[in-house]
């Protein structure tokens, strides 16, 4: 569905530059890609000035390759967003692609009551190169962050009122996205939720799929992310020693269990007993499929049923990134295991289909 939209007279957009390939340049000596500053980045995209937006910016010093992203840096981003919330209409976060889906998911849970666009983008090739995808990605993200609803009861409100990833030809919900390619200019995809907008000659918004927020609700930060949560992958050949060692890591409160297909795992008693013991000891185990598309239906096969019997909670069709950061956020709020287990299969910010 294409919609009638408009851009406010002089949109106030804040660019948060965290790093990533988009802002990298070739080191003359080694040939390796190293990050460069926000000013260099903007000098390389003079077209940004032609948008006529009122731009402000915050930059990480030094910028980071997103493989070094972590909960403390997510907190910094969330705090910058909150500190400028009344002065800007939208945000564009320039970020490396490698962990962009984790950051987008984490921010979705951290920014409670968000009613403005927070658009993450980056690129596969650095903006300084002759052939690259960064310029178009930045310009498009800025335009999306400035877009307003033109007609109806919500006229004048931001078109996007959530955390989203704009990359290549699509806008995806942040907490539904996954990096699917290390080379394709369409690096991201949301396998279980439709695109929020498609970009070709026009930017076509799919208003039915965009999240709608209460505009008069204040933004509340929930930035404490527990690091007592991890990911365990199930694979043919997994041994009891390896599984038990991970589950028994001191201090851990919960794990995302990455299973096969519709949420299946080995049914050998050593496996189910080890899992059941972990649940009995108070840990929250959430079942997420290793398949990029589809989700967990624990009761579909006996192999999934056994996990449900052992006390594993279904993660339905959440991405691994969303499940991990959601659990970090819930434990970070000080909730107990029973409440975390109860909330994991419930949609908080549109991260799962219920
Ligand atoms: N390693 C880079 C990063 O994630 C890759 C990229 O930006 O695409 O920061």
Short mmCIF file of N, CA and C in Angstrom, two decimals, residues 240 247-248 269-283 285 310-311:
data_model
loop_
_atom_site.label_atom_id
_atom_site.label_comp_id
_atom_site.label_asym_id
_atom_site.label_seq_id
_atom_site.Cartn_x
_atom_site.Cartn_y
_atom_site.Cartn_z
N UNK A 240 27.30 -34.01 26.39
CA UNK A 240 26.77 -33.59 27.69
C UNK A 240 27.76 -32.65 28.38
N UNK A 247 25.70 -24.47 30.54
CA UNK A 247 24.54 -24.20 31.41
C UNK A 247 24.96 -23.88 32.84
N UNK A 248 26.10 -24.48 33.25
CA UNK A 248 26.52 -24.31 34.65
C UNK A 248 27.50 -23.14 34.83
N UNK A 269 18.17 -39.07 26.96
CA UNK A 269 17.86 -38.64 28.33
C UNK A 269 18.96 -37.73 28.91
N UNK A 270 20.25 -37.94 28.53
CA UNK A 270 21.30 -37.06 29.08
C UNK A 270 21.01 -35.61 28.69
N UNK A 271 20.45 -35.42 27.46
CA UNK A 271 20.19 -34.06 26.99
C UNK A 271 19.01 -33.45 27.76
N UNK A 272 17.86 -34.17 27.73
CA UNK A 272 16.68 -33.59 28.38
C UNK A 272 16.88 -33.45 29.90
N UNK A 273 17.61 -34.39 30.49
CA UNK A 273 17.85 -34.29 31.94
C UNK A 273 18.73 -33.07 32.27
N UNK A 274 19.75 -32.84 31.43
CA UNK A 274 20.65 -31.69 31.68
C UNK A 274 19.86 -30.38 31.55
N UNK A 275 19.00 -30.34 30.53
CA UNK A 275 18.17 -29.14 30.32
C UNK A 275 17.20 -28.97 31.50
N UNK A 276 16.53 -30.08 31.87
CA UNK A 276 15.54 -30.00 32.97
C UNK A 276 16.22 -29.56 34.27
N UNK A 277 17.44 -30.06 34.51
CA UNK A 277 18.16 -29.67 35.74
C UNK A 277 18.43 -28.17 35.75
N UNK A 278 18.79 -27.64 34.58
CA UNK A 278 19.08 -26.19 34.49
C UNK A 278 17.82 -25.39 34.81
N UNK A 279 16.68 -25.84 34.27
CA UNK A 279 15.43 -25.13 34.54
C UNK A 279 15.08 -25.24 36.03
N UNK A 280 15.26 -26.44 36.57
CA UNK A 280 14.95 -26.63 38.01
C UNK A 280 15.84 -25.76 38.89
N UNK A 281 17.04 -25.49 38.40
CA UNK A 281 17.95 -24.66 39.22
C UNK A 281 17.62 -23.17 39.09
N UNK A 282 16.56 -22.85 38.32
CA UNK A 282 16.08 -21.46 38.28
C UNK A 282 16.44 -20.69 37.02
N UNK A 283 17.05 -21.38 36.04
CA UNK A 283 17.43 -20.66 34.81
C UNK A 283 16.27 -20.63 33.83
N UNK A 285 15.24 -20.89 30.05
CA UNK A 285 15.74 -21.36 28.76
C UNK A 285 14.66 -21.09 27.72
N UNK A 310 10.64 -30.37 29.68
CA UNK A 310 11.80 -30.06 30.53
C UNK A 310 11.72 -28.63 31.07
N UNK A 311 10.69 -27.89 30.65
CA UNK A 311 10.50 -26.53 31.18
C UNK A 311 11.05 -25.43 30.30
#
